[in-house]
JSON list of C-alpha atoms in Angstrom, two decimals:
[
{"chain": "A", "resi": 985, "resn": "MET", "atom": "CA", "xyz": [8.08, -75.15, 23.41]},
{"chain": "A", "resi": 986, "resn": "ARG", "atom": "CA", "xyz": [5.79, -75.80, 26.36]},
{"chain": "A", "resi": 987, "resn": "TRP", "atom": "CA", "xyz": [8.79, -76.25, 28.65]},
{"chain": "A", "resi": 988, "resn": "PHE", "atom": "CA", "xyz": [9.87, -72.65, 27.87]},
{"chain": "A", "resi": 989, "resn": "ARG", "atom": "CA", "xyz": [6.63, -71.41, 29.42]},
{"chain": "A", "resi": 990, "resn": "LEU", "atom": "CA", "xyz": [7.14, -73.57, 32.47]},
{"chain": "A", "resi": 991, "resn": "LEU", "atom": "CA", "xyz": [10.75, -72.42, 32.73]},
{"chain": "A", "resi": 992, "resn": "GLY", "atom": "CA", "xyz": [9.57, -68.81, 32.84]},
{"chain": "A", "resi": 993, "resn": "VAL", "atom": "CA", "xyz": [7.06, -69.58, 35.58]},
{"chain": "A", "resi": 994, "resn": "PHE", "atom": "CA", "xyz": [9.67, -71.41, 37.67]},
{"chain": "A", "resi": 995, "resn": "ILE", "atom": "CA", "xyz": [12.22, -68.62, 37.27]},
{"chain": "A", "resi": 996, "resn": "PHE", "atom": "CA", "xyz": [9.59, -66.05, 38.25]},
{"chain": "A", "resi": 997, "resn": "ALA", "atom": "CA", "xyz": [8.60, -68.10, 41.33]},
{"chain": "A", "resi": 998, "resn": "PHE", "atom": "CA", "xyz": [12.26, -68.46, 42.32]},
{"chain": "A", "resi": 999, "resn": "ILE", "atom": "CA", "xyz": [12.81, -64.71, 42.02]},
{"chain": "A", "resi": 1000, "resn": "LEU", "atom": "CA", "xyz": [9.71, -64.01, 44.14]},
{"chain": "A", "resi": 1001, "resn": "TYR", "atom": "CA", "xyz": [10.98, -66.47, 46.75]},
{"chain": "A", "resi": 1002, "resn": "GLN", "atom": "CA", "xyz": [14.38, -64.73, 46.90]},
{"chain": "A", "resi": 1003, "resn": "LEU", "atom": "CA", "xyz": [13.01, -61.21, 47.34]},
{"chain": "A", "resi": 1004, "resn": "ASN", "atom": "CA", "xyz": [13.49, -59.20, 50.50]},
{"chain": "A", "resi": 1005, "resn": "TRP", "atom": "CA", "xyz": [9.85, -58.19, 50.97]},
{"chain": "A", "resi": 1006, "resn": "THR", "atom": "CA", "xyz": [10.66, -55.49, 53.53]},
{"chain": "A", "resi": 1007, "resn": "GLN", "atom": "CA", "xyz": [12.90, -53.79, 50.98]},
{"chain": "A", "resi": 1008, "resn": "VAL", "atom": "CA", "xyz": [10.21, -54.21, 48.30]},
{"chain": "A", "resi": 1009, "resn": "GLY", "atom": "CA", "xyz": [7.74, -52.41, 50.59]},
{"chain": "A", "resi": 1010, "resn": "ILE", "atom": "CA", "xyz": [10.17, -49.52, 51.02]},
{"chain": "A", "resi": 1011, "resn": "VAL", "atom": "CA", "xyz": [10.65, -49.25, 47.25]},
{"chain": "A", "resi": 1012, "resn": "PHE", "atom": "CA", "xyz": [6.89, -49.31, 46.66]},
{"chain": "A", "resi": 1013, "resn": "GLN", "atom": "CA", "xyz": [6.47, -46.36, 49.01]},
{"chain": "A", "resi": 1014, "resn": "GLU", "atom": "CA", "xyz": [8.92, -44.31, 46.91]},
{"chain": "A", "resi": 1015, "resn": "ILE", "atom": "CA", "xyz": [7.37, -45.08, 43.51]},
{"chain": "A", "resi": 1016, "resn": "ARG", "atom": "CA", "xyz": [5.99, -42.19, 41.51]},
{"chain": "A", "resi": 1017, "resn": "TRP", "atom": "CA", "xyz": [2.75, -43.95, 40.60]},
{"chain": "A", "resi": 1018, "resn": "PRO", "atom": "CA", "xyz": [1.62, -41.69, 37.72]},
{"chain": "A", "resi": 1019, "resn": "LEU", "atom": "CA", "xyz": [4.93, -42.26, 35.94]},
{"chain": "A", "resi": 1020, "resn": "LEU", "atom": "CA", "xyz": [4.79, -46.03, 36.53]},
{"chain": "A", "resi": 1021, "resn": "VAL", "atom": "CA", "xyz": [1.21, -46.32, 35.32]},
{"chain": "A", "resi": 1022, "resn": "SER", "atom": "CA", "xyz": [1.90, -44.27, 32.19]},
{"chain": "A", "resi": 1023, "resn": "ALA", "atom": "CA", "xyz": [4.99, -46.36, 31.44]},
{"chain": "A", "resi": 1024, "resn": "ILE", "atom": "CA", "xyz": [2.99, -49.58, 31.80]},
{"chain": "A", "resi": 1025, "resn": "LEU", "atom": "CA", "xyz": [0.25, -48.22, 29.56]},
{"chain": "A", "resi": 1026, "resn": "LEU", "atom": "CA", "xyz": [2.81, -47.37, 26.86]},
{"chain": "A", "resi": 1027, "resn": "ILE", "atom": "CA", "xyz": [4.27, -50.90, 26.71]},
{"chain": "A", "resi": 1028, "resn": "PRO", "atom": "CA", "xyz": [1.61, -52.33, 24.35]},
{"chain": "A", "resi": 1029, "resn": "PHE", "atom": "CA", "xyz": [2.15, -49.44, 21.93]},
{"chain": "A", "resi": 1030, "resn": "LEU", "atom": "CA", "xyz": [5.90, -50.04, 21.96]},
{"chain": "A", "resi": 1031, "resn": "VAL", "atom": "CA", "xyz": [5.40, -53.75, 21.29]},
{"chain": "A", "resi": 1032, "resn": "VAL", "atom": "CA", "xyz": [3.04, -53.04, 18.39]},
{"chain": "A", "resi": 1033, "resn": "ILE", "atom": "CA", "xyz": [5.44, -50.50, 16.88]},
{"chain": "A", "resi": 1034, "resn": "LYS", "atom": "CA", "xyz": [8.43, -52.84, 17.15]},
{"chain": "A", "resi": 1035, "resn": "ALA", "atom": "CA", "xyz": [6.45, -55.84, 15.86]},
{"chain": "A", "resi": 1036, "resn": "THR", "atom": "CA", "xyz": [5.23, -53.75, 12.93]},
{"chain": "A", "resi": 1037, "resn": "ARG", "atom": "CA", "xyz": [8.79, -52.66, 12.17]},
{"chain": "A", "resi": 1038, "resn": "TRP", "atom": "CA", "xyz": [9.90, -56.30, 12.19]},
{"chain": "A", "resi": 1039, "resn": "TYR", "atom": "CA", "xyz": [6.97, -57.22, 9.94]},
{"chain": "A", "resi": 1040, "resn": "PHE", "atom": "CA", "xyz": [8.07, -54.58, 7.43]},
{"chain": "A", "resi": 1041, "resn": "LEU", "atom": "CA", "xyz": [11.63, -55.90, 7.54]},
{"chain": "A", "resi": 1042, "resn": "VAL", "atom": "CA", "xyz": [10.29, -59.38, 6.77]},
{"chain": "A", "resi": 1043, "resn": "GLN", "atom": "CA", "xyz": [8.21, -58.00, 3.90]},
{"chain": "A", "resi": 1044, "resn": "GLN", "atom": "CA", "xyz": [11.24, -56.12, 2.50]},
{"chain": "A", "resi": 1045, "resn": "GLN", "atom": "CA", "xyz": [13.04, -59.45, 2.24]},
{"chain": "A", "resi": 1046, "resn": "GLY", "atom": "CA", "xyz": [10.18, -60.77, 0.12]},
{"chain": "A", "resi": 1047, "resn": "ILE", "atom": "CA", "xyz": [9.12, -63.30, 2.75]},
{"chain": "A", "resi": 1048, "resn": "ASN", "atom": "CA", "xyz": [5.41, -64.05, 2.80]},
{"chain": "A", "resi": 1049, "resn": "TYR", "atom": "CA", "xyz": [4.49, -63.82, 6.48]},
{"chain": "A", "resi": 1050, "resn": "SER", "atom": "CA", "xyz": [1.22, -62.51, 7.89]},
{"chain": "A", "resi": 1051, "resn": "TYR", "atom": "CA", "xyz": [1.08, -59.54, 10.23]},
{"chain": "A", "resi": 1052, "resn": "ARG", "atom": "CA", "xyz": [-0.64, -61.66, 12.88]},
{"chain": "A", "resi": 1053, "resn": "ASN", "atom": "CA", "xyz": [2.12, -64.27, 12.74]},
{"chain": "A", "resi": 1054, "resn": "ALA", "atom": "CA", "xyz": [4.74, -61.52, 12.88]},
{"chain": "A", "resi": 1055, "resn": "VAL", "atom": "CA", "xyz": [3.20, -60.05, 16.05]},
{"chain": "A", "resi": 1056, "resn": "VAL", "atom": "CA", "xyz": [2.84, -63.47, 17.71]},
{"chain": "A", "resi": 1057, "resn": "THR", "atom": "CA", "xyz": [6.40, -64.42, 16.75]},
{"chain": "A", "resi": 1058, "resn": "TYR", "atom": "CA", "xyz": [7.68, -61.08, 18.01]},
{"chain": "A", "resi": 1059, "resn": "LEU", "atom": "CA", "xyz": [5.91, -61.65, 21.35]},
{"chain": "A", "resi": 1060, "resn": "CYS", "atom": "CA", "xyz": [7.42, -65.16, 21.60]},
{"chain": "A", "resi": 1061, "resn": "GLY", "atom": "CA", "xyz": [10.87, -63.70, 21.00]},
{"chain": "A", "resi": 1062, "resn": "LEU", "atom": "CA", "xyz": [10.20, -60.98, 23.55]},
{"chain": "A", "resi": 1063, "resn": "TYR", "atom": "CA", "xyz": [9.13, -63.51, 26.17]},
{"chain": "A", "resi": 1064, "resn": "LEU", "atom": "CA", "xyz": [12.14, -65.74, 25.60]},
{"chain": "A", "resi": 1065, "resn": "GLY", "atom": "CA", "xyz": [14.36, -62.66, 25.54]},
{"chain": "A", "resi": 1066, "resn": "PHE", "atom": "CA", "xyz": [13.20, -61.81, 29.05]},
{"chain": "A", "resi": 1067, "resn": "ILE", "atom": "CA", "xyz": [14.12, -65.22, 30.46]},
{"chain": "A", "resi": 1068, "resn": "THR", "atom": "CA", "xyz": [17.42, -65.78, 28.62]},
{"chain": "A", "resi": 1069, "resn": "PRO", "atom": "CA", "xyz": [20.71, -63.99, 29.14]},
{"chain": "A", "resi": 1070, "resn": "GLY", "atom": "CA", "xyz": [21.69, -61.54, 26.44]},
{"chain": "A", "resi": 1071, "resn": "ARG", "atom": "CA", "xyz": [18.14, -61.41, 25.07]},
{"chain": "A", "resi": 1072, "resn": "LEU", "atom": "CA", "xyz": [18.83, -64.48, 22.97]},
{"chain": "A", "resi": 1073, "resn": "GLY", "atom": "CA", "xyz": [15.08, -65.01, 22.70]},
{"chain": "A", "resi": 1074, "resn": "ASP", "atom": "CA", "xyz": [15.10, -62.73, 19.68]},
{"chain": "A", "resi": 1075, "resn": "LEU", "atom": "CA", "xyz": [16.76, -65.53, 17.77]},
{"chain": "A", "resi": 1076, "resn": "VAL", "atom": "CA", "xyz": [13.58, -67.57, 18.08]},
{"chain": "A", "resi": 1077, "resn": "LYS", "atom": "CA", "xyz": [12.09, -65.12, 15.57]},
{"chain": "A", "resi": 1078, "resn": "ALA", "atom": "CA", "xyz": [14.55, -66.44, 13.00]},
{"chain": "A", "resi": 1079, "resn": "TYR", "atom": "CA", "xyz": [13.58, -70.00, 13.85]},
{"chain": "A", "resi": 1080, "resn": "TYR", "atom": "CA", "xyz": [9.85, -69.32, 13.41]},
{"chain": "A", "resi": 1081, "resn": "LEU", "atom": "CA", "xyz": [10.45, -67.35, 10.24]},
{"chain": "A", "resi": 1082, "resn": "ASN", "atom": "CA", "xyz": [12.37, -70.30, 8.85]},
{"chain": "A", "resi": 1083, "resn": "ARG", "atom": "CA", "xyz": [9.87, -72.89, 10.04]},
{"chain": "A", "resi": 1084, "resn": "GLU", "atom": "CA", "xyz": [6.58, -71.14, 9.26]},
{"chain": "A", "resi": 1085, "resn": "ALA", "atom": "CA", "xyz": [7.43, -69.08, 6.18]},
{"chain": "A", "resi": 1086, "resn": "GLY", "atom": "CA", "xyz": [10.12, -71.32, 4.71]},
{"chain": "A", "resi": 1087, "resn": "ALA", "atom": "CA", "xyz": [12.61, -68.45, 4.67]},
{"chain": "A", "resi": 1088, "resn": "PRO", "atom": "CA", "xyz": [16.28, -69.43, 4.50]},
{"chain": "A", "resi": 1089, "resn": "LEU", "atom": "CA", "xyz": [17.82, -69.56, 7.95]},
{"chain": "A", "resi": 1090, "resn": "ALA", "atom": "CA", "xyz": [20.64, -67.19, 6.95]},
{"chain": "A", "resi": 1091, "resn": "SER", "atom": "CA", "xyz": [18.26, -64.46, 5.80]},
{"chain": "A", "resi": 1092, "resn": "SER", "atom": "CA", "xyz": [16.09, -65.04, 8.88]},
{"chain": "A", "resi": 1093, "resn": "PHE", "atom": "CA", "xyz": [19.07, -64.48, 11.17]},
{"chain": "A", "resi": 1094, "resn": "ALA", "atom": "CA", "xyz": [20.12, -61.47, 9.11]},
{"chain": "A", "resi": 1095, "resn": "ASN", "atom": "CA", "xyz": [16.64, -60.05, 9.58]},
{"chain": "A", "resi": 1096, "resn": "VAL", "atom": "CA", "xyz": [16.82, -60.45, 13.36]},
{"chain": "A", "resi": 1097, "resn": "ILE", "atom": "CA", "xyz": [20.33, -58.98, 13.53]},
{"chain": "A", "resi": 1098, "resn": "PHE", "atom": "CA", "xyz": [19.28, -56.01, 11.40]},
{"chain": "A", "resi": 1099, "resn": "ASP", "atom": "CA", "xyz": [16.28, -55.48, 13.68]},
{"chain": "A", "resi": 1100, "resn": "ARG", "atom": "CA", "xyz": [18.60, -55.40, 16.70]},
{"chain": "A", "resi": 1101, "resn": "LEU", "atom": "CA", "xyz": [20.92, -52.99, 14.89]},
{"chain": "A", "resi": 1102, "resn": "LEU", "atom": "CA", "xyz": [17.96, -50.68, 14.28]},
{"chain": "A", "resi": 1103, "resn": "ASP", "atom": "CA", "xyz": [17.24, -50.80, 18.02]},
{"chain": "A", "resi": 1104, "resn": "LEU", "atom": "CA", "xyz": [20.87, -49.91, 18.72]},
{"chain": "A", "resi": 1105, "resn": "PHE", "atom": "CA", "xyz": [20.79, -47.06, 16.20]},
{"chain": "A", "resi": 1106, "resn": "LEU", "atom": "CA", "xyz": [17.63, -45.69, 17.80]},
{"chain": "A", "resi": 1107, "resn": "LEU", "atom": "CA", "xyz": [19.16, -45.94, 21.26]},
{"chain": "A", "resi": 1108, "resn": "ILE", "atom": "CA", "xyz": [22.31, -44.12, 20.13]},
{"chain": "A", "resi": 1109, "resn": "SER", "atom": "CA", "xyz": [20.21, -41.43, 18.40]},
{"chain": "A", "resi": 1110, "resn": "ILE", "atom": "CA", "xyz": [18.05, -40.80, 21.45]},
{"chain": "A", "resi": 1111, "resn": "GLY", "atom": "CA", "xyz": [21.12, -40.83, 23.70]},
{"chain": "A", "resi": 1112, "resn": "THR", "atom": "CA", "xyz": [22.88, -38.34, 21.47]},
{"chain": "A", "resi": 1113, "resn": "ALA", "atom": "CA", "xyz": [19.84, -36.07, 21.41]},
{"chain": "A", "resi": 1114, "resn": "ALA", "atom": "CA", "xyz": [19.62, -36.27, 25.21]},
{"chain": "A", "resi": 1115, "resn": "LEU", "atom": "CA", "xyz": [23.32, -35.41, 25.55]},
{"chain": "A", "resi": 1116, "resn": "VAL", "atom": "CA", "xyz": [22.98, -32.44, 23.21]},
{"chain": "A", "resi": 1117, "resn": "TYR", "atom": "CA", "xyz": [19.92, -31.24, 25.13]},
{"chain": "A", "resi": 1118, "resn": "PHE", "atom": "CA", "xyz": [21.74, -31.71, 28.44]},
{"chain": "A", "resi": 1119, "resn": "PHE", "atom": "CA", "xyz": [24.86, -29.83, 27.34]},
{"chain": "A", "resi": 1120, "resn": "TYR", "atom": "CA", "xyz": [22.88, -26.96, 25.84]},
{"chain": "A", "resi": 1121, "resn": "SER", "atom": "CA", "xyz": [20.78, -26.63, 28.98]},
{"chain": "A", "resi": 1122, "resn": "VAL", "atom": "CA", "xyz": [23.91, -26.75, 31.18]},
{"chain": "A", "resi": 1123, "resn": "LEU", "atom": "CA", "xyz": [25.80, -24.28, 28.98]},
{"chain": "A", "resi": 1124, "resn": "SER", "atom": "CA", "xyz": [22.88, -21.88, 28.89]},
{"chain": "A", "resi": 1125, "resn": "PHE", "atom": "CA", "xyz": [22.74, -22.07, 32.68]},
{"chain": "A", "resi": 1126, "resn": "TRP", "atom": "CA", "xyz": [26.30, -20.75, 32.97]}
]
């Protein structure tokens, strides 16, 4: 697993090398800093909420897995999801669940897939609410 960390560092260095730094400077001048800072400050809360949700899904399956291990495993999956196409890093959660808790691989994968489906459901719900809000605000304008 150590090579995954090194892979992430090399990919990050390659991306930094490929950047057009003049363009980056222009973008940085246009950033709304209060919004960026508040978004960055909210990331740990989002990770804790999603890791806790995944922990509860694991517990609902009757798998004995500690909260600490669930958070660490979730963070590993998140990291690998950032450096792999299609966020395949989430599948590492199934691997760790199988290896560390002895859960069957099929139920571990089902757990991860269900977690992703919950993310999709939440995204669709928020998108629908935003569309309804948008259309009501546009219709009330006319």
